[in-house]
XYZ file of C-alpha atoms in Angstrom:
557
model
C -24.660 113.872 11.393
C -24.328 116.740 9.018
C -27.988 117.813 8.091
C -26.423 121.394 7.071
C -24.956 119.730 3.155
C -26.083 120.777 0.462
C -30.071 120.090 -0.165
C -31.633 119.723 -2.833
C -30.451 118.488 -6.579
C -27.211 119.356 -7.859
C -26.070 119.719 -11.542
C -23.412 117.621 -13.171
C -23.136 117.202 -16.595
C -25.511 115.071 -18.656
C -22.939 113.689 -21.288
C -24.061 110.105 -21.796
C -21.165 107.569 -22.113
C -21.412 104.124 -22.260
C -18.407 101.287 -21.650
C -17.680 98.029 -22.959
C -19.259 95.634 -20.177
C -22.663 97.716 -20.458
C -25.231 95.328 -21.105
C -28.293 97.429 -20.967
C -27.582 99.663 -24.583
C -29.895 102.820 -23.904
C -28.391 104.680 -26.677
C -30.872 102.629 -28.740
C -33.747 104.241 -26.991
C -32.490 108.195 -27.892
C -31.731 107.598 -31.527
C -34.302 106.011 -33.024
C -38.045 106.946 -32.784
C -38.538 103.042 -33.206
C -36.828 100.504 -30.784
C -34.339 98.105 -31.621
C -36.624 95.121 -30.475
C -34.038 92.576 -30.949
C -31.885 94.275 -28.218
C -34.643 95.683 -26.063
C -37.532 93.085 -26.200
C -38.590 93.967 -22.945
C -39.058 97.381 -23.343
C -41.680 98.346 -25.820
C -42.362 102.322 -27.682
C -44.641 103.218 -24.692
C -42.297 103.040 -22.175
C -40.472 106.646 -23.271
C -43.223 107.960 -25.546
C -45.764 107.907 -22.426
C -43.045 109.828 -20.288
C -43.500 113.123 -20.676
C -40.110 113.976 -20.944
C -37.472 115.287 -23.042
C -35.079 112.651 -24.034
C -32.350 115.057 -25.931
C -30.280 116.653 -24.600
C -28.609 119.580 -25.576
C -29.800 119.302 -29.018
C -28.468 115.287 -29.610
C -30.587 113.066 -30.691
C -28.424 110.258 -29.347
C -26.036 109.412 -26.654
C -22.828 108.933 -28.314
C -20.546 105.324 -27.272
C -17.733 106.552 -26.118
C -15.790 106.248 -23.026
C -14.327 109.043 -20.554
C -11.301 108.900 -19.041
C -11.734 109.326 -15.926
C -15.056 110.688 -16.151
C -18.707 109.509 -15.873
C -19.141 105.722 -17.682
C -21.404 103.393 -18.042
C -24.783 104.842 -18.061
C -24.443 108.204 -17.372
C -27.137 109.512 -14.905
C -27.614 112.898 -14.295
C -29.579 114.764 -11.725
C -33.246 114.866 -11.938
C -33.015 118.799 -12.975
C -34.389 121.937 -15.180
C -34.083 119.980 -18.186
C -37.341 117.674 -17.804
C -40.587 119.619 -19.361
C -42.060 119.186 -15.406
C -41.219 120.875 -12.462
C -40.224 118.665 -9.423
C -43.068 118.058 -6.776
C -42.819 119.789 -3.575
C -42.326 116.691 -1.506
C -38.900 116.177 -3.348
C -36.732 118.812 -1.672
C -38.404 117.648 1.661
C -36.971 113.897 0.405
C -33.428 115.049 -0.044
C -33.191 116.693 3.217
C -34.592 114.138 5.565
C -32.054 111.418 3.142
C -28.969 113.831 4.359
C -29.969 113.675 7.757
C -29.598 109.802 7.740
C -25.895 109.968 7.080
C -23.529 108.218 8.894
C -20.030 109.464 8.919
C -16.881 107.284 9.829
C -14.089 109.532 10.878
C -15.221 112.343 8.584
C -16.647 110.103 5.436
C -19.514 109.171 4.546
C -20.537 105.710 5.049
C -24.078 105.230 4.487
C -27.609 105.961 5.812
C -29.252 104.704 9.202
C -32.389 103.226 9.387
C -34.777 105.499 10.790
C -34.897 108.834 12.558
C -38.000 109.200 14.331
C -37.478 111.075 17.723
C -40.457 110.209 18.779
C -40.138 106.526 18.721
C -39.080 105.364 22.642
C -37.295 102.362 21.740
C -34.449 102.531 19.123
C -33.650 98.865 18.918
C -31.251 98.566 15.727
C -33.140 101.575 13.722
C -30.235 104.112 14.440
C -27.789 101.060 12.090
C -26.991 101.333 9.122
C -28.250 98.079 7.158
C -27.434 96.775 3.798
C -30.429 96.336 2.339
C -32.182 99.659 3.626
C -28.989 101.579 2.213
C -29.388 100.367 -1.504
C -32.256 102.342 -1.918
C -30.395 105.590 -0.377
C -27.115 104.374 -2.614
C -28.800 104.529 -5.901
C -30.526 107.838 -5.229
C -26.703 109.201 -4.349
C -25.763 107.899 -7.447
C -28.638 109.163 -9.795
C -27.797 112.497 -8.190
C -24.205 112.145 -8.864
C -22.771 111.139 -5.560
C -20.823 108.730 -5.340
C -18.696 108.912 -3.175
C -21.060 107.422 -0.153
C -21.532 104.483 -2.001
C -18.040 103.994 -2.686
C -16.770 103.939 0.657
C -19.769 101.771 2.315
C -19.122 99.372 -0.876
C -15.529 99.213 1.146
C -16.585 99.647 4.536
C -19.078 96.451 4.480
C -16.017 94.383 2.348
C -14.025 95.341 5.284
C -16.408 94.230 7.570
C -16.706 90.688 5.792
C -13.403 89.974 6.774
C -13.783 89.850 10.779
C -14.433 86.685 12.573
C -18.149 85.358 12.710
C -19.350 83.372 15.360
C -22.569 83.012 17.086
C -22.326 81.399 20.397
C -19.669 78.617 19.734
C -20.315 78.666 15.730
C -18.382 79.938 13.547
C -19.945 81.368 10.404
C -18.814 81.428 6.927
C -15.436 83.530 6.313
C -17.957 85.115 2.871
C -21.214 86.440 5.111
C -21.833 89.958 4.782
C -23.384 91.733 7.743
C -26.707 92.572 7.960
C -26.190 95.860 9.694
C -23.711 97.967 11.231
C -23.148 101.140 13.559
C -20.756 103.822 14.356
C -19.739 104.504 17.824
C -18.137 108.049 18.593
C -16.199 108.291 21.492
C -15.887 112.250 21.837
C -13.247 111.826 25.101
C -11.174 110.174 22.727
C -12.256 111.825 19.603
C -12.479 108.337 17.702
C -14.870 106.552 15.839
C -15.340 102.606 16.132
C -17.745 100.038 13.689
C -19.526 97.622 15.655
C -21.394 94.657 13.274
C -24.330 92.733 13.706
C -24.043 89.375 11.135
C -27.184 88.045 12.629
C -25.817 87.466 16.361
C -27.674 89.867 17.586
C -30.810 90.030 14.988
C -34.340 88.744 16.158
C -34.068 84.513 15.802
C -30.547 84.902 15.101
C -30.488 84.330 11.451
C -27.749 85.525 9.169
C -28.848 88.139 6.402
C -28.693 86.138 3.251
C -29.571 88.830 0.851
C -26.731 91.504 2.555
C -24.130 89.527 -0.077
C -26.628 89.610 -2.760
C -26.941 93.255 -2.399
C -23.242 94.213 -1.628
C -22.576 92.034 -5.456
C -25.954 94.231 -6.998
C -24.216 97.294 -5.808
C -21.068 97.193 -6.989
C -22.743 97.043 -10.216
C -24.488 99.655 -10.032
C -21.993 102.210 -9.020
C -19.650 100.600 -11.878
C -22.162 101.281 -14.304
C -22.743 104.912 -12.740
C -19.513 106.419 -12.463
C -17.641 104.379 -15.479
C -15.006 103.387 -11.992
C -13.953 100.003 -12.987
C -11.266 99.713 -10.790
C -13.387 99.121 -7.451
C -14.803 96.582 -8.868
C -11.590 95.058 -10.520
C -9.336 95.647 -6.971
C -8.411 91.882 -5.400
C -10.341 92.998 -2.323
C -12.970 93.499 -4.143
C -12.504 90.304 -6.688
C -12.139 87.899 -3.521
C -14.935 89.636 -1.460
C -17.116 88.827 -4.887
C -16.031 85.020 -4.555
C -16.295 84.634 -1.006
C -20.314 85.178 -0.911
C -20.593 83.071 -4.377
C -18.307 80.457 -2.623
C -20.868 80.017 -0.021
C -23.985 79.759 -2.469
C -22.399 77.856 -5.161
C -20.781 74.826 -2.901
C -22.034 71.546 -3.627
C -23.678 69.786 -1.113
C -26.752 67.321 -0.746
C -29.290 69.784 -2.728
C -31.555 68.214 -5.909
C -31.980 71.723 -6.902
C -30.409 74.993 -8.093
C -32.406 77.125 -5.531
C -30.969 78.313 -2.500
C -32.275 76.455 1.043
C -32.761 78.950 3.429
C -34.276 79.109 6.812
C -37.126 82.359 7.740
C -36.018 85.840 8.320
C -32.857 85.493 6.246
C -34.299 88.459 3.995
C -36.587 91.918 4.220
C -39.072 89.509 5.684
C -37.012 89.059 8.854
C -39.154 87.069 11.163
C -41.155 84.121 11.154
C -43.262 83.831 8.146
C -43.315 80.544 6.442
C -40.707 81.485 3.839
C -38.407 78.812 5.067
C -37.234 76.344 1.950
C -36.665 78.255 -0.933
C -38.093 81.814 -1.091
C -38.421 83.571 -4.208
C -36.952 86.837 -2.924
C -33.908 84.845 -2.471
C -33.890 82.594 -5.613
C -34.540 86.187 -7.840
C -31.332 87.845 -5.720
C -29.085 84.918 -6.018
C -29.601 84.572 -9.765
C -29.513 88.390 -10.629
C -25.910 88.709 -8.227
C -25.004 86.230 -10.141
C -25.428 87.367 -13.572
C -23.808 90.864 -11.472
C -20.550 89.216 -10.351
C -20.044 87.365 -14.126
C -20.186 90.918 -15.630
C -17.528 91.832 -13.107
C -15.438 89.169 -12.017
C -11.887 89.156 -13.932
C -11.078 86.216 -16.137
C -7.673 85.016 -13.620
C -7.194 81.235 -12.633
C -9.473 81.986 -9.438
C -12.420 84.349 -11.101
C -11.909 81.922 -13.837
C -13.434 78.883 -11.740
C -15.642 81.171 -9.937
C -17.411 81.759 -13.735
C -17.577 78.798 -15.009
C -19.489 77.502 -11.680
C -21.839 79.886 -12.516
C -22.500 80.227 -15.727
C -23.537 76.772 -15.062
C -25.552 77.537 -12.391
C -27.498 80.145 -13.738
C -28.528 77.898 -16.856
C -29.958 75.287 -14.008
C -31.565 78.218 -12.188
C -33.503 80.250 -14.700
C -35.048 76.700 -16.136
C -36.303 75.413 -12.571
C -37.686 78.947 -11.837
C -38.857 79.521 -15.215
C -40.385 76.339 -14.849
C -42.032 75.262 -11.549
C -42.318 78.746 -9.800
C -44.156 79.961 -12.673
C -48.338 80.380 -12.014
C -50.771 81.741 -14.422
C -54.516 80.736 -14.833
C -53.234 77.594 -17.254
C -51.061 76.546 -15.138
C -53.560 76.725 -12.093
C -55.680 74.482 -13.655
C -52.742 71.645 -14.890
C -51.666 71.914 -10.867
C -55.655 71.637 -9.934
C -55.628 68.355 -11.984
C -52.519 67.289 -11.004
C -51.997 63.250 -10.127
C -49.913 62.222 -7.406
C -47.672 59.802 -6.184
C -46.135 59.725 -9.696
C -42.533 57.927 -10.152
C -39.955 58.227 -11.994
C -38.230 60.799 -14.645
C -41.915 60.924 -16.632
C -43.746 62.047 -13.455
C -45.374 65.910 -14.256
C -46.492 66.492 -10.864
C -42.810 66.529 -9.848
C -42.886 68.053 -6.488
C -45.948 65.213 -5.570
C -48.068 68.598 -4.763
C -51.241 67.353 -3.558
C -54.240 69.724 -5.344
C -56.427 69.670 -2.502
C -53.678 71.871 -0.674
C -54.435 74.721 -3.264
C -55.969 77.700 -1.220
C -59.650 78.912 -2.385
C -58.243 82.713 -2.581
C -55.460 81.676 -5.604
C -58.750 80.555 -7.649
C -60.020 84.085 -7.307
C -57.212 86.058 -7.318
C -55.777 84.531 -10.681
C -57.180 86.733 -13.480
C -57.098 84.857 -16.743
C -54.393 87.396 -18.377
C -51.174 87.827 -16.071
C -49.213 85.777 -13.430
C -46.523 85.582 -11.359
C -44.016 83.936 -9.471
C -45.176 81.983 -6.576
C -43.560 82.604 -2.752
C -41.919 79.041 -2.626
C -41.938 75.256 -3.891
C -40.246 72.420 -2.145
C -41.655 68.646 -1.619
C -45.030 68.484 -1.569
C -45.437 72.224 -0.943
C -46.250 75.041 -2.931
C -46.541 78.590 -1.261
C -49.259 80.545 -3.486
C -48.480 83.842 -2.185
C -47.215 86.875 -4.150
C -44.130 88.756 -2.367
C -43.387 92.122 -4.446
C -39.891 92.000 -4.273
C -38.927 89.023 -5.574
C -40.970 89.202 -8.753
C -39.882 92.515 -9.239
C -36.303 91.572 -9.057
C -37.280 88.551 -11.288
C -38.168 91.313 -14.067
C -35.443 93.254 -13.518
C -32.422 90.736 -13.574
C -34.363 88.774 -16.368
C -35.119 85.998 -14.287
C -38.738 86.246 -15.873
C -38.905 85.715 -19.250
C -40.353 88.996 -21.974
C -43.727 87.165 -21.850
C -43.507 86.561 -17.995
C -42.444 90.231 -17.125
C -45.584 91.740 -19.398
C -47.716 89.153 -17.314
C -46.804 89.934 -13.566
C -47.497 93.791 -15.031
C -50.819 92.682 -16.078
C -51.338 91.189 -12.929
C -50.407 94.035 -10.731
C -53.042 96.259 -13.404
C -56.066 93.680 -12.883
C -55.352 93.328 -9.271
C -54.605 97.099 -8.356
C -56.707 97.027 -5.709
C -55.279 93.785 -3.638
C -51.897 94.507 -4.104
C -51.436 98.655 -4.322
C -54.562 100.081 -2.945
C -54.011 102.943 -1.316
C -50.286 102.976 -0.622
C -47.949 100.902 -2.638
C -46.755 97.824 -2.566
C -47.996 95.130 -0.799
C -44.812 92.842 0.657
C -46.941 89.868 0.580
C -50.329 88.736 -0.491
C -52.928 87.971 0.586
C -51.801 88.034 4.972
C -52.304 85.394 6.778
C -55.025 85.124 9.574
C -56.705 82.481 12.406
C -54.989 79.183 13.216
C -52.450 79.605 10.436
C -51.109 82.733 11.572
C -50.852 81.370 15.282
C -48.837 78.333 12.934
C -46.797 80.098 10.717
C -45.330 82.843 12.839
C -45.787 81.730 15.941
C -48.490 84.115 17.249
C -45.553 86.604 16.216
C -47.817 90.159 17.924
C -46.035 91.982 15.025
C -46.988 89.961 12.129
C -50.909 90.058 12.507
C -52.893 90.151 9.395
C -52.484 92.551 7.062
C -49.512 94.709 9.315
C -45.926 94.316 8.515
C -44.396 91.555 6.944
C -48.128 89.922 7.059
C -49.906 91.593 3.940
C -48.528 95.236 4.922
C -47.867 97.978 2.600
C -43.929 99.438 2.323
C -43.668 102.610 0.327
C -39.441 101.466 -0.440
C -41.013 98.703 -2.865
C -42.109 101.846 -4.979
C -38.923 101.766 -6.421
C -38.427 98.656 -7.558
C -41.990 98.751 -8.865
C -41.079 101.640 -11.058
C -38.317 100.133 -12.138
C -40.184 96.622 -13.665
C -42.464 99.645 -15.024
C -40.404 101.085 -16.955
C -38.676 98.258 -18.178
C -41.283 96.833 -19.383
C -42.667 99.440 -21.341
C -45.518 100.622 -18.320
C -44.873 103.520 -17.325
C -48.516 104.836 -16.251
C -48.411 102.010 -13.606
C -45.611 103.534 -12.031
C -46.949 107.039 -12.572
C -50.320 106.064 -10.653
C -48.536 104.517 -7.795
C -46.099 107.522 -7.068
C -49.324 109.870 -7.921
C -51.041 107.872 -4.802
C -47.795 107.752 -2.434
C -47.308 111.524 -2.758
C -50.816 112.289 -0.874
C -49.726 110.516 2.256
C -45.751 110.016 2.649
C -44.534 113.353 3.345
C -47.720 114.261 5.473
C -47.437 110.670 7.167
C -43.821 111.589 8.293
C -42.524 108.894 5.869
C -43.649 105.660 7.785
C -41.868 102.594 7.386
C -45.300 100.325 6.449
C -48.970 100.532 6.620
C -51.581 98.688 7.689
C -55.088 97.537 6.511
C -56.293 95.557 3.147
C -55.997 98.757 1.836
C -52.927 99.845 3.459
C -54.677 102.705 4.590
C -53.472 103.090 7.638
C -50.088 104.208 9.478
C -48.326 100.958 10.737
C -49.311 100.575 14.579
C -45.251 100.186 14.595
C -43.799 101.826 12.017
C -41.158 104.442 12.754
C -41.390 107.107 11.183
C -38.761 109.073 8.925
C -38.052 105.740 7.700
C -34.954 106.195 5.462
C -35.828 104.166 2.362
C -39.279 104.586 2.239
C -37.217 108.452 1.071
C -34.944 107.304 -0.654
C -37.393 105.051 -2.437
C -39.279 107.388 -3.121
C -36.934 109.598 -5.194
C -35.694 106.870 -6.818
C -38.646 106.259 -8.347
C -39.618 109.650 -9.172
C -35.556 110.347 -11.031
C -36.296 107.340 -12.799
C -39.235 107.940 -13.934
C -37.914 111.599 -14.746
C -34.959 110.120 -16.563
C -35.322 106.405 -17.939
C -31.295 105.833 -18.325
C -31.198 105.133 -14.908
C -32.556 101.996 -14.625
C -28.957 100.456 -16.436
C -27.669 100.658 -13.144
C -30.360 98.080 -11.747
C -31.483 96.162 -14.414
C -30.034 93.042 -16.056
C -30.854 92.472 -20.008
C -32.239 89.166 -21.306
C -29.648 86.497 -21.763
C -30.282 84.563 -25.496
C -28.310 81.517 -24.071
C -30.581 80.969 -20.788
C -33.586 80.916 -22.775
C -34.593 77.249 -24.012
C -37.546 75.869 -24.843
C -39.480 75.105 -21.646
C -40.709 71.549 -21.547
C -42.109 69.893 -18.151
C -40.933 66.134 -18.644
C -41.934 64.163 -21.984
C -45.036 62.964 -20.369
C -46.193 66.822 -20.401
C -49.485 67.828 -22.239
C -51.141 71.142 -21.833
């Protein structure tokens, strides 16, 4: 690896340019001191007024809509440089160096980011891969930095990859899986360099990475909407690569709902923990790739079919998450009174939930302002449990309605403490403990309470955290969580997790120098430095998906 490039920020120009697909119009933001509200309803006058920042440039008051040939398009997104009124903190130059130490190279290119470099660590298991969802993180820093050219060729690399054969044992899996990791093995007799994937054949419980496509689709998008290069996206590789993993969510089958079934450890939680059914980290990726691949897939007989499927789709999915995933205190108390064994079309309690099966934490936990998205809902289940990435991906991709996005903020603000402490984000909350941990993940030594997957704390999720911030106008929540990862990360050695109710302490696993808890980390600091670059991850409000919510006829509040 070549830890000798260029460290540091570099300057490109800070021209902003916007195309004709963008979707996310910042140039309302820089030339008005009041908002268009009708175009930006999620994002309110705090969220740039409470940056302190300086949102001309160059003397403009406004980013003019034009397009570059052959330059920068979409939103353009300049390094995090001189031009803020702030100096960067000391732990960013440390950031960028330990990020360029992480990359991979393919026979002299760039091709993404490992895992994790901690020397120390005895046992490397899969840490020295590269996987798809740790490199996003690492991708979109490149990219706010104006680099591109990383993401670019792992965007082709991991297409290419999608193409090989799939089988575990005698299976054969479907021709549109992406893989969940990948590595890069030098031969220096031979001087040649071969890619060896892992599509879940070799992962812990052998599950195939359902989010990897998800991610591959939110990718694309983001780097189109960085660099104003339409043609990656537009190539046929590209185009039937798109289709393939929409192909395999969008087939019909025996399913009485537009969620995704999916078994445990298909996502970042990947081992056992109860997320089996229909997990709302999944449901939130699956509808914002989709929203993703209809902004980029071309209007030809086969895209053609491809977007009507799920346009239709995405009507069916926003209403049943919208709907039934949905808990705030009001709703708590409708499910707490809830009948069952209700038939037919006029039945409320739909799912047959019984109310006796509502854990005693959710009735303290629920503050009367705010809610969220719950973990999962199936037949007479409902998993109460908040998982960070999935309702921040809900905000982003507009999954979550205005008034739903301003409530899992609120939430997050009256339960600081629970879900933040002292080292953002909590995966999951609250962890599980006693006879339903042994239950649940199978006595899984990893995955005790509050470590890991099990209530732990992963610095990464500061990113995404930021970003719901600052789209929805909340900016000083993001500001107080990066103000409370900066006193530990760089002096922790960048863990992967911690442990602890607090998530006060180191994970007793975690490696250390783990590569997108960095590249998280700036992330969150350019975008919070620079607003504009949250067009590359974030998905405005669709007028069409947004009906009037009713439960059944027989509903009453």
């Amino acid at each position: 690896m070549d830890g000798t490039k260029e460290v540091g920020l570099r300057n490109v120009s800070s021209t902003c340019s916007i195309s004709e697909m963008d979707d996310f119009d910042l140039s309302r933001l820089l030339d008005k001191p009041r908002l268009n509200i009708e175009r930006q309803r999620s994002f309110d006058e705090r969220s740039l007024s409470e940056l302190s920042i300086g949102l001309t440039r160059g003397g403009l008051d406004y980013c003019e809509i034009t397009y570059s040939p052959g330059g920068r398009s979409g939103l353009d997104t300049p390094v995090s440089s001189a031009r803020n009124s702030f100096e960067p903190h000391p732990m960013v130059a440390d950031a960028w160096e330990a990020l360029r130490r992480s990359i991979v190279y393919f026979r002299g290119q760039p091709v993404g980011t490992i895992a994790a470099i901690d020397h120390a660590s005895e046992e490397v298991l899969n840490y020295d891969q590269v996987f798809v969802r740790d490199f996003v993180p690492s991708a979109l820093a490149f990219l706010m930095n104006g680099e591109p050219e990383i993401v670019k060729n792992f965007l082709l690399k991991t297409l290419h990859l999608q193409g090989w054969e799939k089988r575990i044992d005698r299976f054969k899996l479907g021709e549109g899986v992406m893989p969940a990791s990948f590595k890069v093995l030098h031969d220096p007799v031979r001087k040649t360099d071969t890619l060896m994937a892992d599509f879940g054949e070799s992962a812990i419980g052998r599950v195939a990475p359902v989010d990897s496509g998800f991610w591959w689709i939110i990718l694309l998008r983001a780097y189109t909407k960085s660099t104003g290069d339409l043609s990656l996206a537009e190539t046929p590789e590209c185009q039937k690569g798109m289709r393939l993993i929409l192909t395999l969510c969008l087939s019909e089958g025996f399913d009485t709902f537009p969620t995704l079934l999916c078994a445990d450890g298909c996502s970042m939680i990947d081992r056992r923990m109860g997320i089996y059914g229909y997990p709302i980290e999944i449901q939130a990726l699956f509808f914002m790739a989709l929203r993703c691949a209809l902004s980029m897939l071309k209007h030809d007989t086969e895209g053609k079919e491809c977007i009507e499927r799920i346009a239709k789709r995405l009507h069916a999915l926003s209403y049943h998450i919208r709907s039934y995933f949905w808990l705030d205190f009001q709703q708590l108390n409708d499910i707490y009174r809830y009948k069952t064994e209700e038939y037919s079309h006029t039945a409320v309690n739909k799912f047959n939930v019984i109310p006796d099966s509502i854990p005693d934490w959710v009735f303290d936990f629920m503050p009367t302002r705010g809610g969220y998205f719950i973990g999962n809902i199936s037949p007479a289940r409902m998993d109460f449990r908040w998982f960070a990435l999935g309702n921040c991906v809900a905000i982003l991709s507009s999954l979550a309605t205005p008034e739903q996005s301003m409530a899992i903020m609120d939430l997050i603000e009256s339960r600081w403490e629970e879900l933040v402490g002292e080292m953002p984000l909590k995966i999951a909350y609250p962890a599980i403990e006693s006879h339903d941990w042994r239950i649940v993940t199978g006595c899984d030594p990893k995955n005790t309470r509050w470590s890991y997957h099990n209530g732990g704390s992963w610095p990464v999720l500061l990113w995404l955290l930021t970003a719901a911030c600052i789209k929805t106008g909340r900016p000083q929540i993001a500001r107080r969580a990066i103000d409370l990862a900066e006193t530990r990360l760089l002096k922790d050695s960048w863990p992967e997790y911690y442990d602890g109710k607090l998530g006060k302490f180191i994970g007793k696993q975690a490696r250390k120098y783990q590569t997108w808890s960095i590249a998280g980390y700036l992330v969150a600091k350019m975008m919070l430095e620079d607003p504009s670059h949250l067009g590359m991850i974030s998905l405005e409000e669709d007028k069409q998906m947004k009906p009037v919510i009713k439960r059944s006829s027989s509903w009453t509040c």
